[in-house]
Coordinates of C-alpha atoms in Angstrom, one line a residue:
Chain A
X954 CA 94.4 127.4 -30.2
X955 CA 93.5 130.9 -31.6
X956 CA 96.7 132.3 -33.0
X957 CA 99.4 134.6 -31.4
X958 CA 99.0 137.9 -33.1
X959 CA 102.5 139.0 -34.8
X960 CA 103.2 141.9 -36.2
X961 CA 104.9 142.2 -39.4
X962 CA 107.3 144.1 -38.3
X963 CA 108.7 141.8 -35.6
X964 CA 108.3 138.9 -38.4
X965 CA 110.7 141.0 -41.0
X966 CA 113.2 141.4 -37.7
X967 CA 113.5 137.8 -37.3
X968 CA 113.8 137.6 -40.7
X969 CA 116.5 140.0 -41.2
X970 CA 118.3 138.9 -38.5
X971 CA 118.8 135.3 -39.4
X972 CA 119.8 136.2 -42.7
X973 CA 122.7 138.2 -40.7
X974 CA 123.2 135.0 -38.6
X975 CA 121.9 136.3 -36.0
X976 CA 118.6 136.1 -33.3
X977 CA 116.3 138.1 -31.3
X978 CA 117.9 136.5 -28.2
X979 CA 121.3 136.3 -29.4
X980 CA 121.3 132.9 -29.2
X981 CA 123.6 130.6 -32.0
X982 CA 121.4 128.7 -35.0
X983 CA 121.9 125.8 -33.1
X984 CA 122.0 126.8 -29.6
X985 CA 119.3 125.9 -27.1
X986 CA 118.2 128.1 -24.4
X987 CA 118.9 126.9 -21.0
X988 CA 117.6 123.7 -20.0
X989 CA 117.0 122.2 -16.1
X990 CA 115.3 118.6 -15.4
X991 CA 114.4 118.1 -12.3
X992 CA 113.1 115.0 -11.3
X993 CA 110.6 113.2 -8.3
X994 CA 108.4 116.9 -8.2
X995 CA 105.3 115.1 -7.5
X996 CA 105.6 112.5 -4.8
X997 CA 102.0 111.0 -5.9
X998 CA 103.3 110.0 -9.0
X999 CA 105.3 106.9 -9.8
X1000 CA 107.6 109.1 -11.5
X1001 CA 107.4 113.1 -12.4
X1002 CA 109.3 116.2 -14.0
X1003 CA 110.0 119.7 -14.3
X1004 CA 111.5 120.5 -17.4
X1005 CA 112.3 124.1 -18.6
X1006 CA 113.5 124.9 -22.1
X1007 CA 114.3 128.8 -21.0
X1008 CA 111.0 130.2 -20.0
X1009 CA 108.8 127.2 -21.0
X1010 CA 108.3 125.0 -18.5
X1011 CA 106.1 121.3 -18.3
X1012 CA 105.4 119.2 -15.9
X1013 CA 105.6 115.5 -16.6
X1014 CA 103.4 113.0 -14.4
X1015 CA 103.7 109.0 -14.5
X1016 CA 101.7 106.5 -13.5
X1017 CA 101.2 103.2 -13.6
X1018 CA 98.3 100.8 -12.9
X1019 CA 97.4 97.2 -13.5
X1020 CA 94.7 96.8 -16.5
X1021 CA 94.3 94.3 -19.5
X1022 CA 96.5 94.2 -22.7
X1023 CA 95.4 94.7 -25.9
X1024 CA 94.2 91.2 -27.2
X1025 CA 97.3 91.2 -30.3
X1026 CA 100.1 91.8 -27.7
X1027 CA 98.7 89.6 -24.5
X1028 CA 102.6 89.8 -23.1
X1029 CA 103.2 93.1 -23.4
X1030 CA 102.8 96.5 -21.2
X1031 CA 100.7 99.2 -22.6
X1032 CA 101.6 103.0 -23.7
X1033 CA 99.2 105.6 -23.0
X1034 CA 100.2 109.4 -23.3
X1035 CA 98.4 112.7 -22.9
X1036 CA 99.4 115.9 -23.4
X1037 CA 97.1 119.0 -22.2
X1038 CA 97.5 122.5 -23.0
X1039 CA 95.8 123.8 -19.9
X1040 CA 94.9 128.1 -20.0
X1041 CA 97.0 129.3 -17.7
X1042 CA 100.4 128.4 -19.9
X1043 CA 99.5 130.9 -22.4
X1044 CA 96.9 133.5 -23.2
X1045 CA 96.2 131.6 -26.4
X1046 CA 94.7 128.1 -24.8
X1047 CA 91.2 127.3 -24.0
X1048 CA 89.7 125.0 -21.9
X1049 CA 88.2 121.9 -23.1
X1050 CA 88.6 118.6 -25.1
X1051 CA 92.5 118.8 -26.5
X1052 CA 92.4 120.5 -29.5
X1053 CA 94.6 118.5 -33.0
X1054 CA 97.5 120.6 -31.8
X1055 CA 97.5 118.7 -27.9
X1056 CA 96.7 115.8 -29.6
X1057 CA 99.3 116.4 -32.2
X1058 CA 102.1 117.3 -29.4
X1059 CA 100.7 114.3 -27.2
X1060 CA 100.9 111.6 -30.0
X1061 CA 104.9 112.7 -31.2
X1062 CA 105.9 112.2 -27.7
X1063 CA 104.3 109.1 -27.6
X1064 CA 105.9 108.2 -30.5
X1065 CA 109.6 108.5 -29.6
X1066 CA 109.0 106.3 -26.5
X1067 CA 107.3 103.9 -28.2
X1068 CA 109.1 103.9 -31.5
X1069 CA 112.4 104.0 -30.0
X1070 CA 111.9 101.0 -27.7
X1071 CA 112.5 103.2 -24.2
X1072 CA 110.6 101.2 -22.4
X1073 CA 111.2 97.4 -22.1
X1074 CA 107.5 96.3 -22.4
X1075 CA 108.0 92.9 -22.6
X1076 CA 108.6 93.5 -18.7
X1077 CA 105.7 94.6 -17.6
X1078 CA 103.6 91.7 -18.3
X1079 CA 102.0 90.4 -14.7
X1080 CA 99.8 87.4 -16.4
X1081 CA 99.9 86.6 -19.6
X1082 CA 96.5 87.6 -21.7
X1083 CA 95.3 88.6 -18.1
X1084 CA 97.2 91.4 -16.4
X1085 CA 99.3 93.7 -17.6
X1086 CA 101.4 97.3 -16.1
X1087 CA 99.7 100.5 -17.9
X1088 CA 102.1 103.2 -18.2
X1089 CA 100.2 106.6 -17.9
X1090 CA 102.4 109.7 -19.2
X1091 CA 100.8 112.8 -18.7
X1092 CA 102.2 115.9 -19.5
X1093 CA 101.2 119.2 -18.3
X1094 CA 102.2 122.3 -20.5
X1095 CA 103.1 124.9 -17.0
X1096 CA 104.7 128.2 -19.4
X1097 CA 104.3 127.8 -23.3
X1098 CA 107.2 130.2 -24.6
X1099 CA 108.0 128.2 -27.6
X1100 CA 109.5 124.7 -28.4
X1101 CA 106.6 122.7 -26.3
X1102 CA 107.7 119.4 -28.4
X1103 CA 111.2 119.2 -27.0
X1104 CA 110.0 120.1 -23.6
X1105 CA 107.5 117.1 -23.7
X1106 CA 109.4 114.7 -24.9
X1107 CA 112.8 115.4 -22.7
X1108 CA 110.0 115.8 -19.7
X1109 CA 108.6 112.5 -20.7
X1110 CA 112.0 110.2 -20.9
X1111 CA 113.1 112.2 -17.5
X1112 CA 109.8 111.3 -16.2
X1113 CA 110.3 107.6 -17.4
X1114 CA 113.8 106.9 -15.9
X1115 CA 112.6 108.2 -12.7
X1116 CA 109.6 105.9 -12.6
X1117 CA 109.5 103.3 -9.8
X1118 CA 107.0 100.3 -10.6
X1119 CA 104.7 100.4 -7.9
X1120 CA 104.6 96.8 -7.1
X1121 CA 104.3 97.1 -3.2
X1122 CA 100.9 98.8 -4.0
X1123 CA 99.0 96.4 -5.8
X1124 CA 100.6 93.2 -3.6
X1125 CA 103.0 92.2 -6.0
X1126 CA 106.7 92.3 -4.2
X1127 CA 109.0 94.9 -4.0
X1128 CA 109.0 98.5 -6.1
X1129 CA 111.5 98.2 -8.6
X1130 CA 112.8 101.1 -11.2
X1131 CA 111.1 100.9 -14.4
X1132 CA 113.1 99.0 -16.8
X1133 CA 114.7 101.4 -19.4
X1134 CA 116.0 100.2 -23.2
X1135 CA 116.6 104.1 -24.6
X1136 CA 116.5 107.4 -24.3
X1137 CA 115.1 109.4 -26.9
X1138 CA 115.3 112.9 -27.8
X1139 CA 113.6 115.1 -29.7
X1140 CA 115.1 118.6 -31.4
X1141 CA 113.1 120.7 -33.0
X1142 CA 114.3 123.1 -35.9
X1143 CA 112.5 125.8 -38.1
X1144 CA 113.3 127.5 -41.2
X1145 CA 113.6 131.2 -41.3
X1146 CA 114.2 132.4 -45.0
X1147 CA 117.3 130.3 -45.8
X1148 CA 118.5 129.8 -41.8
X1149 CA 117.8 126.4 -40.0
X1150 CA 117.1 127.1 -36.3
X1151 CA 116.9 124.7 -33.6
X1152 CA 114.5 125.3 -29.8
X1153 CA 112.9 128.2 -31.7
X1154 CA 111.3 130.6 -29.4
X1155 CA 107.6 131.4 -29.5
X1156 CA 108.0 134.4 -32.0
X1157 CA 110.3 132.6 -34.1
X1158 CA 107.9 129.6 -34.1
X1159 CA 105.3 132.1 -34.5
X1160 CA 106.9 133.1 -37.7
X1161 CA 108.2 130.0 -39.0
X1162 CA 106.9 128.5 -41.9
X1163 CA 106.8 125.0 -41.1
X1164 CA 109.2 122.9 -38.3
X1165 CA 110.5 119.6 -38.2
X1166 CA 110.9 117.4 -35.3
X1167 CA 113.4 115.0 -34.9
X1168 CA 113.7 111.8 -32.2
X1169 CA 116.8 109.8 -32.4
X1170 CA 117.7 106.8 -30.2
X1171 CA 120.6 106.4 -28.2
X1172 CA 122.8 105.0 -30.8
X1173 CA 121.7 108.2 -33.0
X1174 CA 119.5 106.7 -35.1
X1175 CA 115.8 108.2 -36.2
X1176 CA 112.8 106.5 -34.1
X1177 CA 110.9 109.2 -35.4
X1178 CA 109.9 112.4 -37.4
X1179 CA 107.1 114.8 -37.5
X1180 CA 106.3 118.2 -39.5
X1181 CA 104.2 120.4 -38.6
X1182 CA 103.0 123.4 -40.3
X1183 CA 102.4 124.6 -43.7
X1184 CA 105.7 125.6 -45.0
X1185 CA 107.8 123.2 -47.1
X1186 CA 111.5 122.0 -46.6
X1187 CA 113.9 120.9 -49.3
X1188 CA 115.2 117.3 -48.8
X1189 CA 118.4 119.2 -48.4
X1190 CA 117.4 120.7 -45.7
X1191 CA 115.3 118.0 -44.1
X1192 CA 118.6 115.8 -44.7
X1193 CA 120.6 118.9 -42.8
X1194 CA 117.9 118.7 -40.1
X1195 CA 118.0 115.3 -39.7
X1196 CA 122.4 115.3 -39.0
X1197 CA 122.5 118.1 -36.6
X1198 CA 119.5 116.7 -34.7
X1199 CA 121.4 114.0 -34.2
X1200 CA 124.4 115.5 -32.7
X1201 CA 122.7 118.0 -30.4
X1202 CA 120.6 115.2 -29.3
X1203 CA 123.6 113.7 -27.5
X1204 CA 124.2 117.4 -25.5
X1205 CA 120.0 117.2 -24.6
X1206 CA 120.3 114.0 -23.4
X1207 CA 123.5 114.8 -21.0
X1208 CA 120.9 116.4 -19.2
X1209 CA 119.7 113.3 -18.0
X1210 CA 122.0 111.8 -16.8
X1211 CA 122.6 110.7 -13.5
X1212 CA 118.9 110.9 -12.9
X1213 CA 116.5 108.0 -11.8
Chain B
X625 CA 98.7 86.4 -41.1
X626 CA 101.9 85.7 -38.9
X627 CA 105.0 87.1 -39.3
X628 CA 106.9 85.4 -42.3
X629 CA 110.1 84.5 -41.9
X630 CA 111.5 86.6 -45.0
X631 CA 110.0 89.9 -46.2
X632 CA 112.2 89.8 -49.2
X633 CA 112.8 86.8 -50.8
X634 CA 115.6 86.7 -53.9
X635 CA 115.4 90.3 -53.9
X636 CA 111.5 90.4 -54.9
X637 CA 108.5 91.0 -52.2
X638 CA 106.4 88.7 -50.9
X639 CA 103.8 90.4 -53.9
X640 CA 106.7 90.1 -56.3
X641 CA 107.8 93.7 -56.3
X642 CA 110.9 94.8 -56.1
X643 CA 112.3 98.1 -53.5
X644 CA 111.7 100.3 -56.0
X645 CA 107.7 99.1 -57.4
X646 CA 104.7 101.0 -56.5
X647 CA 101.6 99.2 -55.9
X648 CA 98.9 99.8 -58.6
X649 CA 97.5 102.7 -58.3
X650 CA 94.3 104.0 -60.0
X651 CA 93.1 107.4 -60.2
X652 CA 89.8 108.6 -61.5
X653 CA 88.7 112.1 -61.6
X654 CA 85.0 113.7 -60.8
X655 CA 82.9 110.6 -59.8
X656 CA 80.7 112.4 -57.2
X657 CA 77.6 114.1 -58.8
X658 CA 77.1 116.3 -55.3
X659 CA 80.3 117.8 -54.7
X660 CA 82.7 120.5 -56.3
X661 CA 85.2 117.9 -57.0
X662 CA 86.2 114.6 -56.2
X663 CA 88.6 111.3 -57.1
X664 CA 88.3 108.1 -56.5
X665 CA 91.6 106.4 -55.4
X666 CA 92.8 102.5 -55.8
X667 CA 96.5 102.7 -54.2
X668 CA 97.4 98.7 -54.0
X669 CA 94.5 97.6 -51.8
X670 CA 93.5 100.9 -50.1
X671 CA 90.1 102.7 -51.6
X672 CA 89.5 106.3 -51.0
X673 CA 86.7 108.6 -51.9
X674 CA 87.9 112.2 -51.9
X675 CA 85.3 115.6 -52.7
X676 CA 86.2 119.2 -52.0
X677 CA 83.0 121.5 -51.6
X678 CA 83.9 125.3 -51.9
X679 CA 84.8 128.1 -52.0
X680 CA 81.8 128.4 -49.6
X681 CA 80.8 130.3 -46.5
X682 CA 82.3 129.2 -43.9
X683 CA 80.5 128.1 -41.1
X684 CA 80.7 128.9 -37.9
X685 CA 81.0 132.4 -38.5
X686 CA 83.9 132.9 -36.6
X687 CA 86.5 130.6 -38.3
X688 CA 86.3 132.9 -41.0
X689 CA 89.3 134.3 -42.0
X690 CA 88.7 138.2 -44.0
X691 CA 91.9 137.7 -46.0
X692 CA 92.1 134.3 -47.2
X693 CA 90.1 131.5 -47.6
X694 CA 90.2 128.4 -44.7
X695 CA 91.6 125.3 -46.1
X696 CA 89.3 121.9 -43.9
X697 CA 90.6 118.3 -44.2
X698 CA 88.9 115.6 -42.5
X699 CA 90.7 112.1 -43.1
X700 CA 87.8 109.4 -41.8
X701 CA 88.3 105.6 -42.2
X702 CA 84.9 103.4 -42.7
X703 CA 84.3 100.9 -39.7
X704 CA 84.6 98.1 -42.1
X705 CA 87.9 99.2 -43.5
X706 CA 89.5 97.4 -41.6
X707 CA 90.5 94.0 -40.2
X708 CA 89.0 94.7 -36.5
X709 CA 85.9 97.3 -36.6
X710 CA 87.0 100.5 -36.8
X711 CA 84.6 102.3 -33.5
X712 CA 83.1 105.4 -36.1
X713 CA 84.0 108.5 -35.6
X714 CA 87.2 110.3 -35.5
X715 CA 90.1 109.5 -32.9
X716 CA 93.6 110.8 -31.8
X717 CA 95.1 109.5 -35.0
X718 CA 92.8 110.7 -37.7
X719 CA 92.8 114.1 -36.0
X720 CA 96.9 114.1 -36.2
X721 CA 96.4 112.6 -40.0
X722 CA 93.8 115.0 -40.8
X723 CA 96.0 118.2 -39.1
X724 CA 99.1 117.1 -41.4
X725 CA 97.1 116.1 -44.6
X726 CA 95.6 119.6 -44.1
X727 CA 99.5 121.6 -44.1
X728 CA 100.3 118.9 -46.6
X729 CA 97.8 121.1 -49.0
X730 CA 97.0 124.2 -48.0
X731 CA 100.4 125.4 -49.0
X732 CA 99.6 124.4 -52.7
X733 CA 96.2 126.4 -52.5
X734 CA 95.8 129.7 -53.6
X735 CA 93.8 130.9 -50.4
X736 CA 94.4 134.8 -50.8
X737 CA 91.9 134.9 -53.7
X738 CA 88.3 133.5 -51.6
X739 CA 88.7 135.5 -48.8
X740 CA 85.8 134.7 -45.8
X741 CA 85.3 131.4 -47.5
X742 CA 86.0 127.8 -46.8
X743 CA 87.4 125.1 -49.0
X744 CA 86.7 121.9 -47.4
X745 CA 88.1 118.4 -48.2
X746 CA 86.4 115.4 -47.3
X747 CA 88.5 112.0 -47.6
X748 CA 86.8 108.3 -46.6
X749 CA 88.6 105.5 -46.4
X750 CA 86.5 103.1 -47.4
X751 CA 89.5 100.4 -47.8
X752 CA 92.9 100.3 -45.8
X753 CA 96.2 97.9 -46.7
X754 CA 99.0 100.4 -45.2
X755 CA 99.8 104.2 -46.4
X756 CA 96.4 105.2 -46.3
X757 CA 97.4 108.7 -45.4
X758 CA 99.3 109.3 -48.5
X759 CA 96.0 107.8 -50.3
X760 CA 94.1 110.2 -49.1
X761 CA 96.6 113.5 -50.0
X762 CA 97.0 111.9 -53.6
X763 CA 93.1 111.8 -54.1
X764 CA 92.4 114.9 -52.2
X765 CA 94.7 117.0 -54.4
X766 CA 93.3 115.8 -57.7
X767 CA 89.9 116.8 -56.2
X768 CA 90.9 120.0 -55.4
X769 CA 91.7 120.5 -58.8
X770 CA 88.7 118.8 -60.2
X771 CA 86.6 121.3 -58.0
X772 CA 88.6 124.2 -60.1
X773 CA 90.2 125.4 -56.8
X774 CA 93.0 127.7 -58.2
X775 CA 96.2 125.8 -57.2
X776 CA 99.9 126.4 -57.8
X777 CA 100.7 122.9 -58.4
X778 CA 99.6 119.1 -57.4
X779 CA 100.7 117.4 -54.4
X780 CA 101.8 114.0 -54.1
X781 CA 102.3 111.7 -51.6
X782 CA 104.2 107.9 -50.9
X783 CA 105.6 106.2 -47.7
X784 CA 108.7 104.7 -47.7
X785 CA 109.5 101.5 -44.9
X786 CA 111.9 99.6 -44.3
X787 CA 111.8 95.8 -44.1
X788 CA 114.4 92.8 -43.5
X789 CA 116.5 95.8 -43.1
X790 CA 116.1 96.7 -46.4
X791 CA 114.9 100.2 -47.8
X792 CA 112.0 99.5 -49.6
X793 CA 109.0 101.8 -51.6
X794 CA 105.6 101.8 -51.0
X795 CA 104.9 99.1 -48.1
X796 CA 101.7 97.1 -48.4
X797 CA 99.9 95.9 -45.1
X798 CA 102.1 92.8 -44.2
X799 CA 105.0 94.9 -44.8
X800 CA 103.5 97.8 -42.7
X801 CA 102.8 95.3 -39.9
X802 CA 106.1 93.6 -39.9
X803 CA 108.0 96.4 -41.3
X804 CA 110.7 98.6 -38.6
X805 CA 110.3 101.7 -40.5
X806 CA 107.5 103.7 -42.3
X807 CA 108.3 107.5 -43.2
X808 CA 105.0 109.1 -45.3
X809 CA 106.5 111.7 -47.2
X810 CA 104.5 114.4 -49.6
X811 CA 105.7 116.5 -52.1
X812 CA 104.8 119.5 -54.3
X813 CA 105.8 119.9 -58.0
X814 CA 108.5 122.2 -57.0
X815 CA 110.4 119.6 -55.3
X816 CA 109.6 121.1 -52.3
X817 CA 108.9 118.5 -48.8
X818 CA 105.6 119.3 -47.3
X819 CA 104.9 116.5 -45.0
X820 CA 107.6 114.6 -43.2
X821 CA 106.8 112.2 -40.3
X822 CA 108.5 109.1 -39.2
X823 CA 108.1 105.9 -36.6
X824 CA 110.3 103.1 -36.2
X825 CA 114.4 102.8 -36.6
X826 CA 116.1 103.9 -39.6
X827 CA 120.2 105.0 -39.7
X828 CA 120.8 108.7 -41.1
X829 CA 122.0 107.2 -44.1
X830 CA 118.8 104.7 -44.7
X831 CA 117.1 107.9 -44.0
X832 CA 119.0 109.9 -46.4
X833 CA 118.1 107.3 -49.3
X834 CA 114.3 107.0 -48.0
X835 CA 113.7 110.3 -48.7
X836 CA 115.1 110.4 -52.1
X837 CA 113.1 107.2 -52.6
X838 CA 110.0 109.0 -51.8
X839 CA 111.0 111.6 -54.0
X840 CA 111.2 109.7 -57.2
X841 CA 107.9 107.9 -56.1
X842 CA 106.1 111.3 -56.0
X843 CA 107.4 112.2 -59.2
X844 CA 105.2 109.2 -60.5
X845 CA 102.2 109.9 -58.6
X846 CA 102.4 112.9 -60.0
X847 CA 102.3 112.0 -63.5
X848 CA 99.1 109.7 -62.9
X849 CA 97.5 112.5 -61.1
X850 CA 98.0 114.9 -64.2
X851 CA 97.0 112.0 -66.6
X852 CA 93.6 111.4 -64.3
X853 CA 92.4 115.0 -65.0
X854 CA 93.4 114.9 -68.3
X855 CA 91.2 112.1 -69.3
X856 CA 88.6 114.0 -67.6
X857 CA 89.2 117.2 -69.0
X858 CA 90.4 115.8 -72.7
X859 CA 93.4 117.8 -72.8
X860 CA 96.4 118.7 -71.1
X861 CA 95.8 121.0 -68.9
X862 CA 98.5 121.6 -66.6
X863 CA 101.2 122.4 -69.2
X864 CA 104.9 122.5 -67.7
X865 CA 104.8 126.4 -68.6
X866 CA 102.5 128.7 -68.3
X867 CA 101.9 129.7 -71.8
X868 CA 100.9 133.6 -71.9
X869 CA 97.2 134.3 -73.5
X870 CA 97.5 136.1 -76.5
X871 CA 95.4 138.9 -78.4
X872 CA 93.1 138.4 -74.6
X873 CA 91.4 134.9 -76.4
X874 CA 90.5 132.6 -73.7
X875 CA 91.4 129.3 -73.9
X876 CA 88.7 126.7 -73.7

């Protein structure tokens, strides 16, 4: 992704004003912008959704197929997710093979589903060693105005607990809904001089030295971490991070309820 | 092997260590004859080769950067580095690995003075037992220094895990494999964080002491890293503070 182009002085604004307390938006430290989940937007798919994050928007596509399990885990379904940062989301994306920043997005969201135990694999076995469900996530970036990594990941779990298993297809019985464990969360936070912020917007990501992903579980425990960027963090403020993430997971993840 | 009942047995690892023990870890500085700089790397059973080539031109053209030098990381792992034949070439993960290994440096690296040029860091794992990310960084930073690249400090690396529920240093492969936690954590000499990730389950408060864990493990590293290039080099060269050049001698 070729860079977006910022100019200094809009970097020294952000700058200035989170060392007042303050941002471009007016938004709090740790407020998000609005979020909507909408779920069962693509009636192809065995489950879908349309998540915005303000003016960022992705689509989130499921589906699921028989196919063989890996040889170590012959009882157990099988994870694949994809993330694509397709040119019309943003002036800055190319086409072609995903760049280590798709892959990068694509591989985090994987790993809070997986990590976090979302989806009961151990379910999805049709014959042992022989036949197994393949769980297909892909994720389509629609509007990339900042925050992509909460977007996917909330897109993704929506996406999940709205997935029916499309037995009936494939001659094996009734559909039934995908069996759920979790639902992870991720919340994403930059630094800005001495200020944490969390859902940073495209300039204040554009600015940002570094950010910090975090996916907790249900319970509020970690299933996993990622920085990106090459700023540093104190373990103070990774520690810092790592508590409020966990809290404001609990309002992101309100958001979901009530769907399947 | 299969999963053994007990990861910690009497408070020691199944390789005797306790939470706290490293693996052995070997450094050795400049064993390439080609490149600018290199280190070879034994960290408990992984092996890795690192070499930096550069400041050089960058190619192609357009990566170039006209005020700062580019800062290239390629992490690779050997076919035969593993259990299971490794398909050559480099996938999703050592494209993430290589991406945060890259930001894990670059930060450390004194770009603004090769403008239009390219540093590039080459890291094979030839061997891998668990934390072969953090192998890599470790090696790849005393290379950069071997090569002369002007740096502001080292980085260091170490993964924390956590296994029979216990928070433990360092995890070697068994541990990896049965393990419910493994947070990679690198560090510069100013304390400072500057890669984080995280899979698996761990509490805020087992998280809280991993990282501090990590800390104090990088504070090691980084003493073995600074005695690697001083037995190269044959003196200290990375003194605490910068001592100020007087009467304009240089200092050979």
């Amino acid at each position: 992704m070729s860079e977006d182009v910022i100019a200094e002085i809009k970097r020294d604004y952000i700058f200035s004003l989170a060392a007042q307390g303050d941002r471009a938006d007016g938004r709090k430290f740790d407020e998000y912008r609005p979020i909507s989940v909408e779920v069962g937007v693509i009636d192809k798919a065995e489950g879908s959704s349309r998540v915005k994050i303000g003016n960022t928007q992705v689509i989130v596509g499921v589906k699921m197929q028989p196919g063989e399990p890996f040889p170590d885990t012959p009882d157990t379904g099988v994870i694949i997710t994809n993330l694509e940062l397709v040119p019309l989301a943003s002036p800055t994306f190319e086409s072609g093979p995903p760049r280590e920043d798709a892959i990068e997005l694509a591989r985090v969201t994987d790993r809070g589903v997986r990590e976090s135990g979302a989806i009961d694999l151990s379910k999805l076995c049709i014959e042992s060693g022989q036949k197994v469900w393949m769980v297909f996530i892909d994720v389509h970036v629609l509007d990339h105005d900042g925050n992509l990594m909460d977007a996917a990941s909330l897109g993704a779990i929506a996406a999940l607990k709205n997935t029916k298993v499309p037995n009936t297809k494939f001659g094996l019985g009734e559909d039934v809904p995908l069996p759920l464990n979790d639902v992870p969360v991720a919340v994403t936070a930059i630094n800005v001089g001495n200020a944490i912020l969390l859902d940073p917007s495209l300039d204040e990501g554009n600015v940002a030295p570094c950010r910090l992903t975090v996916i907790t579980n249900k319970e509020g425990a970690l299933a996993g971490m990622q920085k990106s960027g090459v700023g540093t963090l104190t373990p103070d403020q990774i520690k810092y991070i790592v508590h409020i993430a966990s809290e404001k997971a609990n309002v992101l993840r309100e958001k979901l309820e009530g769907i399947q | 092997m299969s999963k053994p009942e007990k990861l910690i047995v009497d408070g020691k690892r199944l390789d005797g260590r306790g939470p706290f023990d490293m693996r052995p870890i070997k450094f050795t500085a400049g064993v390439l004859k080609r490149a600018d700089g290199s280190c070879y790397l034994e960290f408990g059973g992984n092996k890795v080769m690192a070499a930096v080539y550069g400041p050089r031109e960058v190619h192609p053209r357009h990566m170039q950067n006209a005020s700062r030098a580019i800062v290239r990381y390629r992490y690779n792992m050997a076919s035969f580095s593993v259990e299971e034949r490794k398909r050559p070439g480099p996938d999703r993960r050592s494209i993430e690995i290589s991406k945060v290994s890259r930001e894990a440096l670059e930060g450390v690296v004194m770009e603004e003075l090769y403008p239009r040029s390219a540093i590039d860091v080459f890291v094979e794992i030839l061997q891998a037992d668990a934390g072969s990310r953090v192998a890599g960084i470790n090696a790849a930073s005393v290379a950069l220094a071997d090569a002369g690249i002007p740096m502001k400090c080292l980085v260091s690396a170490v993964a924390v895990g956590k296994i029979d529920g216990e928070v433990v240093l360092d995890l070697n492969k068994d541990e990896d494999n049965y393990g419910s936690a493994d947070l990679p954590i690198a560090m510069n000499q100013f304390g400072e964080i500057t890669l984080c990730q995280m899979d698996g389950h761990l509490t805020e408060e087992e998280f809280g002491r991993a990282l501090d864990m990590a800390v104090d493990g990088c504070k090691k590293i980084h003493e073995l890293q600074k005695q690697a290039l001083i037995e190269k080099y044959g003196q200290d060269i990375t003194p605490d503070v910068a001592q100020p050049i007087e009467g304009g001698e240089t200092n050979e």
